[in-house]
XYZ file of C-alpha atoms in Angstrom:
586
model
C 87.065 112.080 114.472
C 90.090 112.905 112.306
C 90.289 111.228 108.896
C 92.994 111.650 106.264
C 92.102 110.872 102.643
C 94.765 110.023 100.069
C 94.748 109.643 96.287
C 97.958 108.553 94.566
C 99.833 106.441 92.024
C 97.849 107.255 88.883
C 97.681 111.010 88.317
C 96.819 114.133 90.335
C 97.802 112.796 93.748
C 96.335 114.671 96.689
C 95.605 114.577 100.406
C 92.617 115.867 102.354
C 91.840 116.078 106.055
C 88.338 115.856 107.515
C 87.867 116.675 111.201
C 84.549 115.919 112.899
C 82.878 115.531 109.535
C 84.068 118.818 107.995
C 87.005 119.313 105.601
C 89.746 121.486 107.055
C 92.425 121.162 104.351
C 93.033 119.582 100.969
C 95.785 120.082 98.411
C 97.162 118.418 95.314
C 100.721 117.145 95.534
C 101.676 119.043 92.362
C 101.094 122.398 94.083
C 103.821 121.570 96.598
C 106.203 119.380 94.585
C 105.865 121.694 91.533
C 105.673 118.643 89.249
C 102.565 118.947 87.081
C 100.026 116.133 87.555
C 102.313 114.586 90.172
C 101.245 110.949 90.613
C 103.625 110.035 93.425
C 102.770 109.320 97.022
C 101.573 112.731 98.303
C 104.009 113.107 101.193
C 104.152 116.902 100.863
C 100.373 117.199 100.736
C 99.953 114.911 103.758
C 102.511 116.854 105.769
C 100.881 120.171 104.908
C 97.378 118.967 105.791
C 98.514 117.699 109.195
C 100.648 120.751 109.943
C 97.889 123.120 108.900
C 95.519 121.441 111.359
C 98.125 121.225 114.130
C 97.981 117.433 114.159
C 100.426 114.557 114.266
C 99.895 111.276 112.461
C 99.171 109.600 115.823
C 96.130 111.865 116.186
C 94.449 110.339 113.135
C 91.537 107.963 113.659
C 91.715 106.647 110.094
C 93.635 106.993 106.850
C 91.600 106.214 103.726
C 92.997 105.363 100.310
C 90.771 106.355 97.398
C 90.567 102.962 95.673
C 90.960 99.250 96.339
C 94.483 98.619 95.153
C 94.303 94.805 95.116
C 91.113 94.887 93.061
C 92.831 97.235 90.624
C 95.757 94.810 90.411
C 93.280 92.035 89.668
C 91.910 94.057 86.758
C 95.377 94.791 85.361
C 96.417 91.141 85.651
C 93.149 89.799 84.226
C 93.208 92.226 81.299
C 96.800 91.354 80.465
C 96.110 87.609 80.565
C 92.849 87.936 78.654
C 94.528 89.683 75.732
C 97.658 87.485 75.713
C 99.653 86.958 73.505
C 98.847 90.387 72.040
C 99.708 91.974 75.378
C 103.114 90.309 75.737
C 104.961 93.596 75.300
C 102.855 95.533 77.793
C 102.463 92.672 80.293
C 105.879 93.027 82.018
C 105.464 96.801 82.259
C 101.938 96.537 83.695
C 102.848 93.918 86.283
C 106.063 95.650 87.330
C 104.207 98.914 87.693
C 101.413 97.327 89.730
C 103.655 95.237 91.986
C 105.363 98.404 93.156
C 103.535 101.170 94.952
C 100.040 100.350 93.688
C 99.664 96.970 95.425
C 101.480 97.602 98.686
C 99.656 100.822 99.532
C 98.763 99.814 103.083
C 102.409 99.129 103.899
C 103.551 102.379 102.315
C 101.012 104.424 104.275
C 101.773 102.615 107.524
C 105.503 103.030 107.041
C 105.301 106.709 106.113
C 102.850 107.820 108.791
C 103.669 105.279 111.460
C 99.989 104.481 111.964
C 98.738 100.950 112.744
C 97.629 99.025 109.666
C 94.157 98.549 111.178
C 93.602 102.306 110.854
C 94.120 102.182 107.088
C 90.927 101.825 105.064
C 90.092 101.608 101.364
C 87.124 102.858 99.382
C 86.160 101.896 95.853
C 87.434 104.408 93.288
C 83.999 105.393 91.999
C 82.598 105.492 95.538
C 85.219 108.179 96.205
C 84.082 110.053 93.095
C 80.455 109.718 94.144
C 81.156 110.952 97.675
C 83.183 113.912 96.403
C 80.282 114.898 94.140
C 77.332 114.243 96.461
C 78.629 114.942 99.964
C 80.057 118.353 99.003
C 76.872 119.422 97.207
C 73.987 121.266 98.893
C 71.526 118.547 97.842
C 69.936 116.225 100.414
C 68.750 113.721 97.793
C 70.310 113.365 94.365
C 71.014 111.004 91.523
C 74.736 110.314 91.084
C 76.587 109.677 87.831
C 80.356 109.145 87.691
C 82.505 108.631 84.607
C 86.265 108.503 84.088
C 88.949 106.413 82.399
C 88.881 103.529 84.856
C 88.976 102.911 88.576
C 89.406 99.309 89.672
C 87.006 97.843 87.096
C 84.276 100.470 86.841
C 84.422 103.262 84.269
C 80.873 104.569 84.768
C 78.556 104.213 87.762
C 74.979 105.359 88.293
C 73.074 105.560 91.533
C 71.678 107.917 94.128
C 72.448 109.406 97.515
C 70.449 110.510 100.533
C 71.500 112.693 103.436
C 69.527 112.854 106.641
C 70.394 114.098 110.136
C 70.834 110.525 111.336
C 72.347 108.679 108.389
C 73.839 109.063 104.938
C 73.489 106.598 102.109
C 75.213 106.326 98.726
C 73.914 103.512 96.524
C 75.566 102.803 93.191
C 72.997 100.758 91.289
C 75.077 99.647 88.309
C 78.326 100.145 86.498
C 80.031 99.857 83.130
C 83.340 98.006 83.304
C 86.728 98.290 81.670
C 87.681 98.164 78.813
C 84.447 99.987 77.899
C 85.095 103.554 78.961
C 83.996 107.032 77.907
C 87.139 108.417 79.486
C 89.343 106.035 77.505
C 87.430 106.839 74.307
C 88.054 110.558 74.797
C 91.656 110.003 75.887
C 92.301 107.900 72.790
C 91.265 110.845 70.643
C 93.361 113.100 72.869
C 96.422 110.984 72.025
C 95.458 110.742 68.340
C 95.233 114.535 68.154
C 98.763 114.837 69.570
C 97.918 115.906 73.120
C 98.945 114.436 76.475
C 96.589 111.815 77.916
C 95.212 112.493 81.422
C 96.263 116.106 81.063
C 95.129 117.683 77.786
C 91.604 116.358 77.302
C 90.304 119.901 77.774
C 92.288 120.912 74.674
C 90.173 118.502 72.650
C 87.035 120.207 73.973
C 88.480 123.604 73.056
C 89.517 122.450 69.604
C 86.056 120.961 69.009
C 84.500 124.428 68.851
C 86.531 125.137 65.703
C 85.300 122.044 63.891
C 82.132 120.428 62.593
C 80.935 116.999 63.752
C 81.376 115.527 60.265
C 82.828 112.254 61.585
C 80.102 111.324 64.049
C 79.213 108.172 62.133
C 82.854 107.062 62.182
C 83.042 107.672 65.930
C 79.846 105.690 66.421
C 81.573 102.685 64.887
C 83.855 102.782 67.939
C 81.074 102.886 70.532
C 77.737 101.107 70.369
C 74.813 101.367 72.747
C 73.777 98.193 74.576
C 70.205 97.063 75.335
C 70.602 97.846 79.050
C 71.240 101.538 78.326
C 75.011 101.310 78.553
C 77.637 101.167 75.827
C 80.509 99.018 74.611
C 83.657 99.983 72.724
C 84.660 98.057 69.594
C 88.008 96.497 70.611
C 89.443 96.345 67.095
C 89.929 100.129 67.115
C 91.881 100.316 70.390
C 95.205 99.066 71.718
C 95.299 100.394 75.278
C 94.723 96.853 76.594
C 97.575 95.325 74.626
C 100.329 97.941 74.507
C 101.645 100.771 76.622
C 102.930 102.665 73.589
C 99.659 103.856 72.073
C 95.911 103.553 72.572
C 94.525 103.392 68.993
C 94.982 100.730 66.328
C 95.736 100.829 62.621
C 92.008 100.352 61.978
C 91.411 103.554 63.931
C 93.826 105.331 61.584
C 92.091 103.822 58.567
C 88.898 105.418 59.818
C 90.191 108.864 60.775
C 93.455 109.309 58.855
C 96.996 109.882 60.040
C 97.400 111.141 63.632
C 98.845 114.501 64.512
C 102.379 114.568 65.880
C 102.591 116.390 69.219
C 104.616 119.348 67.972
C 102.770 119.830 64.699
C 100.877 123.160 64.821
C 97.126 123.083 64.242
C 96.409 125.611 61.499
C 92.689 126.068 60.902
C 93.455 127.477 57.459
C 94.757 124.101 56.265
C 92.883 120.932 55.337
C 94.737 118.981 58.030
C 93.969 121.550 60.701
C 90.263 121.448 59.850
C 90.346 117.632 59.848
C 91.736 117.558 63.354
C 89.139 120.110 64.507
C 86.325 118.102 62.899
C 87.620 114.959 64.575
C 87.560 116.718 67.964
C 84.046 118.050 67.308
C 82.827 114.579 66.385
C 84.065 112.724 69.464
C 82.849 115.624 71.592
C 79.355 115.279 70.105
C 79.260 111.521 70.671
C 80.460 111.939 74.267
C 77.750 114.534 74.914
C 75.011 112.417 73.343
C 76.006 109.357 75.354
C 76.149 111.224 78.660
C 72.834 112.976 78.025
C 71.124 109.660 77.234
C 72.507 107.991 80.368
C 71.581 110.987 82.534
C 68.062 111.102 81.079
C 67.579 107.401 81.843
C 68.838 107.952 85.402
C 66.412 110.838 85.852
C 63.521 108.731 84.588
C 64.531 105.943 86.969
C 65.048 108.000 90.124
C 62.578 110.855 89.581
C 64.963 113.114 91.490
C 65.456 116.785 90.549
C 69.205 116.913 91.353
C 72.167 115.198 89.692
C 75.690 115.042 91.102
C 78.416 114.411 88.521
C 81.830 112.999 89.410
C 84.905 111.610 87.687
C 87.257 113.233 85.223
C 84.627 113.258 82.454
C 82.675 115.766 84.586
C 85.324 118.355 83.665
C 83.724 118.528 80.207
C 81.737 121.743 80.572
C 80.024 121.496 77.185
C 78.639 118.061 78.047
C 77.600 119.255 81.509
C 75.579 122.127 80.045
C 73.773 119.740 77.693
C 73.014 117.370 80.573
C 71.450 120.271 82.482
C 69.410 121.366 79.456
C 68.311 117.963 78.125
C 68.332 115.278 80.822
C 65.339 116.427 82.863
C 67.346 117.280 85.990
C 66.647 120.733 87.397
C 70.069 121.114 89.006
C 73.458 119.582 88.198
C 76.252 119.742 90.767
C 79.900 119.260 89.828
C 82.577 119.607 92.546
C 85.605 121.818 91.846
C 87.815 118.710 91.712
C 85.701 115.946 90.127
C 88.806 113.990 89.039
C 91.249 111.904 91.054
C 92.541 114.793 93.172
C 89.056 115.291 94.582
C 88.912 111.587 95.456
C 91.161 112.275 98.448
C 88.392 114.415 99.900
C 85.703 112.034 98.679
C 87.387 109.040 100.331
C 87.674 110.841 103.677
C 84.033 111.960 103.582
C 82.863 108.484 102.516
C 84.670 106.925 105.482
C 83.176 109.465 107.877
C 79.563 109.186 106.668
C 79.307 105.606 105.361
C 81.984 103.503 107.098
C 81.778 105.119 110.539
C 78.091 106.056 110.115
C 78.607 109.492 111.560
C 75.829 112.073 111.118
C 76.120 114.366 108.135
C 77.514 117.854 108.623
C 77.187 120.488 105.931
C 80.412 120.935 103.961
C 81.383 124.571 103.314
C 80.408 125.396 99.739
C 83.723 126.577 98.311
C 86.873 125.143 96.661
C 89.486 126.905 98.812
C 91.197 124.263 100.974
C 94.908 124.724 100.215
C 97.816 126.828 101.515
C 97.453 130.581 101.901
C 99.241 133.179 99.802
C 101.564 135.031 102.201
C 101.699 138.760 101.468
C 104.781 139.164 103.662
C 106.680 136.661 101.496
C 105.882 138.582 98.332
C 106.864 141.885 99.930
C 110.211 140.477 101.091
C 111.080 138.676 97.833
C 110.196 141.642 95.651
C 112.143 144.081 97.832
C 115.220 141.828 97.762
C 114.934 141.756 93.971
C 115.042 145.538 93.670
C 111.337 146.284 93.362
C 109.350 148.668 95.493
C 106.400 146.605 96.725
C 103.433 148.221 98.431
C 101.024 147.165 101.174
C 97.571 148.632 100.540
C 94.303 148.548 102.496
C 91.735 146.254 100.893
C 89.498 148.900 99.322
C 92.455 150.856 97.985
C 93.966 147.654 96.583
C 90.757 146.667 94.826
C 90.324 150.133 93.313
C 93.965 150.243 92.184
C 93.840 146.798 90.543
C 90.513 147.603 88.850
C 92.064 150.757 87.388
C 95.097 148.852 86.115
C 92.887 146.198 84.527
C 90.767 148.897 82.864
C 93.971 150.316 81.355
C 94.841 146.969 79.755
C 97.265 145.643 82.375
C 97.483 141.918 83.154
C 97.325 140.993 86.843
C 98.494 137.957 88.780
C 95.966 137.656 91.605
C 96.686 135.524 94.704
C 94.309 135.570 97.656
C 93.926 133.388 100.726
C 93.764 129.584 100.307
C 94.610 127.816 97.049
C 91.782 126.112 95.144
C 91.435 122.329 95.050
C 91.041 121.153 91.469
C 92.351 122.060 88.032
C 90.694 125.480 87.713
C 91.617 128.808 89.222
C 88.446 130.235 90.748
C 89.660 133.638 91.864
C 92.365 132.827 94.412
C 95.199 131.825 92.034
C 94.200 133.614 88.845
C 95.619 135.670 86.020
C 93.134 138.444 85.304
C 92.731 140.753 82.329
C 90.182 142.891 80.498
C 87.839 140.669 78.449
C 86.881 143.102 75.697
C 89.469 142.806 72.921
C 90.421 139.599 71.116
C 93.993 140.935 71.036
C 94.134 140.377 74.817
C 93.372 136.669 74.321
C 96.139 136.410 71.736
C 98.573 138.292 73.992
C 97.871 135.979 76.907
C 98.274 132.832 74.830
C 101.442 134.102 73.183
C 103.412 135.901 75.880
C 102.082 134.603 79.190
C 100.505 131.177 78.887
C 102.755 130.122 75.963
C 100.071 127.849 74.509
C 97.984 127.106 71.407
C 96.049 129.977 69.873
C 92.752 128.049 69.861
C 92.707 127.764 73.657
C 89.890 129.868 75.164
C 89.753 131.865 78.389
C 86.954 132.009 80.931
C 84.870 135.023 81.942
C 84.260 135.642 85.636
C 81.117 137.599 86.474
C 79.247 138.406 89.696
C 76.373 135.976 90.113
C 73.797 138.728 90.129
C 74.933 140.036 86.719
C 75.537 136.732 84.915
C 72.244 136.521 83.060
C 72.746 139.939 81.494
C 75.812 138.797 79.550
C 75.321 135.033 79.197
C 72.375 132.805 78.297
C 72.091 131.009 81.605
C 69.367 128.332 81.765
C 67.658 127.513 85.063
C 70.345 125.883 87.177
C 73.129 127.242 84.969
C 74.439 129.722 87.502
C 75.064 126.954 90.003
C 76.850 124.821 87.407
C 79.010 127.844 86.589
C 80.001 128.315 90.234
C 83.028 126.059 89.703
C 83.432 126.916 85.999
C 81.794 123.592 85.126
C 79.452 124.658 82.313
C 79.795 126.235 78.882
C 77.019 128.652 77.900
C 76.312 131.051 75.018
C 77.456 134.637 75.301
C 74.494 136.865 74.506
C 74.832 138.063 70.918
C 74.796 141.754 71.831
C 77.801 141.304 74.137
C 80.042 139.061 72.056
C 81.950 141.902 70.451
C 82.509 143.585 73.821
C 83.579 140.282 75.400
C 85.698 139.097 72.473
C 88.634 137.873 74.587
C 86.446 135.354 76.445
C 83.998 134.407 73.687
C 84.920 131.200 71.933
C 84.693 130.868 68.177
C 81.257 129.242 68.468
C 79.872 132.094 70.582
C 80.093 130.296 73.927
C 82.159 130.740 77.090
C 83.049 128.647 80.129
C 81.469 130.997 82.619
C 82.403 131.417 86.270
C 79.705 132.945 88.430
C 81.169 134.572 91.538
C 79.161 134.821 94.736
C 80.075 137.430 97.305
C 79.843 134.866 100.097
C 82.283 132.478 98.392
C 84.966 134.910 97.154
C 84.341 138.351 98.662
C 87.534 140.051 97.405
C 87.205 138.670 93.884
C 83.546 139.692 93.828
C 84.485 143.197 95.010
C 87.138 143.458 92.281
C 84.608 142.496 89.599
C 82.177 145.098 90.895
C 84.907 147.753 90.996
C 85.941 146.926 87.439
C 82.308 147.146 86.374
C 81.966 150.570 87.992
C 84.895 151.812 85.879
C 84.041 150.136 82.565
C 80.316 149.436 82.690
C 80.897 145.675 82.333
C 81.629 143.704 85.558
C 83.318 140.828 83.722
C 86.990 139.846 83.795
C 89.017 137.310 81.866
C 90.096 134.665 84.380
C 92.690 131.998 83.675
C 94.806 129.821 85.928
C 97.956 131.407 87.347
C 100.601 129.232 85.702
C 102.698 128.944 82.575
C 102.293 126.067 80.130
C 103.577 122.797 81.601
C 103.644 124.093 85.183
C 101.179 123.590 88.065
C 99.059 126.486 89.243
C 101.084 128.646 91.599
C 100.718 127.993 95.294
C 102.977 130.230 97.372
C 103.912 133.855 96.763
C 107.397 132.817 95.611
C 105.939 130.782 92.735
C 103.633 133.622 91.805
C 106.597 135.982 91.808
C 108.684 133.630 89.656
C 105.858 133.382 87.112
C 105.418 137.166 87.202
C 109.099 137.698 86.404
C 109.177 135.075 83.615
C 106.143 136.283 81.721
C 104.267 139.338 80.500
C 102.232 139.809 83.699
C 102.283 143.512 84.640
C 101.178 143.435 88.281
C 101.277 140.829 91.024
C 99.014 140.852 94.074
C 99.244 138.518 97.065
C 96.893 139.469 99.853
C 97.531 143.142 100.541
C 100.962 143.196 98.819
C 101.356 144.655 95.331
C 104.322 144.548 92.955
C 104.383 146.399 89.641
C 106.931 146.098 86.870
C 108.607 149.460 86.485
C 108.811 149.117 82.738
C 107.979 146.704 79.977
C 111.699 145.937 79.793
C 111.453 144.012 83.037
C 109.217 141.419 81.397
C 110.661 138.799 79.128
C 110.212 139.683 75.454
C 107.111 138.364 73.750
C 107.471 135.130 71.849
C 107.122 135.787 68.134
C-alpha cells in the first residue's frame, strides 16, 4: 500500500511517502522552494517524494491530509463570533484566509494530483503529532503527550499507544482546547521579545539561559492550573483571538513592561537586556513546570515507562530534559520533526496503521528521508567557478576534514539524504572545533549572521557522551535527535567553551555509528587528533534561509560566508585564500 501524507497551509509544509508501512521519503517544502518555513501547498515536496520512489500519482492508494480542515474552519469561525465585536478587525482576515486553501483542501489535492476524491483522507492534527511521535519510536507501549499552538481545537492531548504484530492502537484520552495553549503562551512571549512567531521560539529558550526567573509570579497570572490537571490562560492578557496584529494586550505590557522592537539589540550589560532575558527565563520556567506536572500525572495514570512527545512544544530541549528527570518516565522519545512538518509522516503512518488496520512494521530509526547531496554537482559547479575540487576516498576524506577542523577551519558538511525536521543531525551541518569561545563568536558573526546569545550544539559519539556531559538514564536517547539540554561536566566546560551555554549546559547530539556512520567516523578521527571526539554542529544555512538541500545551495552558502571547506559526499572544495570569503561583519 502506497500512502502520501501532506501537511500545509499553516507553517512548515511537507510531504511524506509510506510504502507497505515503511517511510521511503519525506521532505519539507522549504528545502525545495528555498522559502523559509514555507506554508504553501507542498507541490515540490510531493513531486520529489513520488519521483524518488518511481511512482505516479495514480499509483497511490491514499493521500492523507494532516488535519481536519473543516473542523479547523469551525474553530476559526466560532472563535471570531464568540469574541465579536472585539474581533471585528480580524474577522474578515480570518474568514478570507480560511475560505481559501484551508477549507477546500480535498479539491486542491484532487486537482493537483488527479486522484479520486474518495482516496483523500484526513486525520486530526494532534493524531498526526501522536503518530509521528509514537509510530517512529522503538517503543511498543508508551504514553503520548502532544502540545503545540493549536490544531483544529486541541492544543494539548494526552493518551497512550500500543503496537502489536496484529494491530496498532493510539488512544488520546483527553485534550485541552483553544484558546488555552502552551504553544500560544510561549509564542506570545516570543512576539513580545521581538522575535518571529512560529519560527524563533528557540531563541526565547536560548535567551532564557542568560536570565533569572524573577517574573515567574507574573507569568503565573497568565496561566492557572485547573482542578482536572490542565490549565487555562487568562484572556485579559492576550489578543490573539481578537486581532491579527499582535497577540498580547495592554494589560500584558502593564505586567512585563514595554516590548522589544524586532531590530533592537539585546545587550546583557543593560537593564533592558537583562529584563528581556529574565522575562524569557520566567516563561521558560513556567512552561517546564507545567509540562513536568502534566507528564507526571500521565505517568501515574498509565504506569508506562516510556513517553512519546509530539507537537512543536517538544522542540524545547530544556523542558524535555526536565520531563525525563522529574516525571517518572524512564525513557522519553521525541521525533526529529515533532512539529507540523513531521505531521506529514505522522498522517501517512496513522492512515496505514489505524485507518487501514495494517500490521505494524518497524520504522527505520533515523531522520534522513530527504534528497541526497550530489558530489558530482559540487565538483562541476566548483570547477566552473574556478576552484580545483577534489574527489577523495572515504577514509582519506575523513582524515583530511578532521585535520582541517583541528587547525581551526570551518567545514560545510553534506552527506547522503537531508534530515527531516528543523535540526541538522550530521548530514547538512556546519562543523567546527568546539574548544574556544572565539569560534562561537566567529560563527555567529561571520557565518550564521545572528544574535550573539545563540548557542551551538556539541555532537559526540554515543559511547563517549557520558564522559563530557551529565547524561541521566535515558538522556542519550533523548539526545539522539538533539532533543535534550544537559549539563556539560564542569571539568570540560573550558575545553568545550564554544558549545557550552552561559548556564553550563549544552543541547547535546549523541551520534550512533549505525545511524550516521560517516559523521561518527569523523568525530572519532577528530578525537584521535585532539583527544576530544566532540565537534560543534550547527545547521548548514545562513540566517533567514532554510537548511541547504542540494550541493548548489551548499556551494552558494559556502561562497557567501566564512566557511573554509565544503564537502558533499566524496567531493571537497577549499577556499584558496581568506580573500575568497566575504569579509566578516563588524
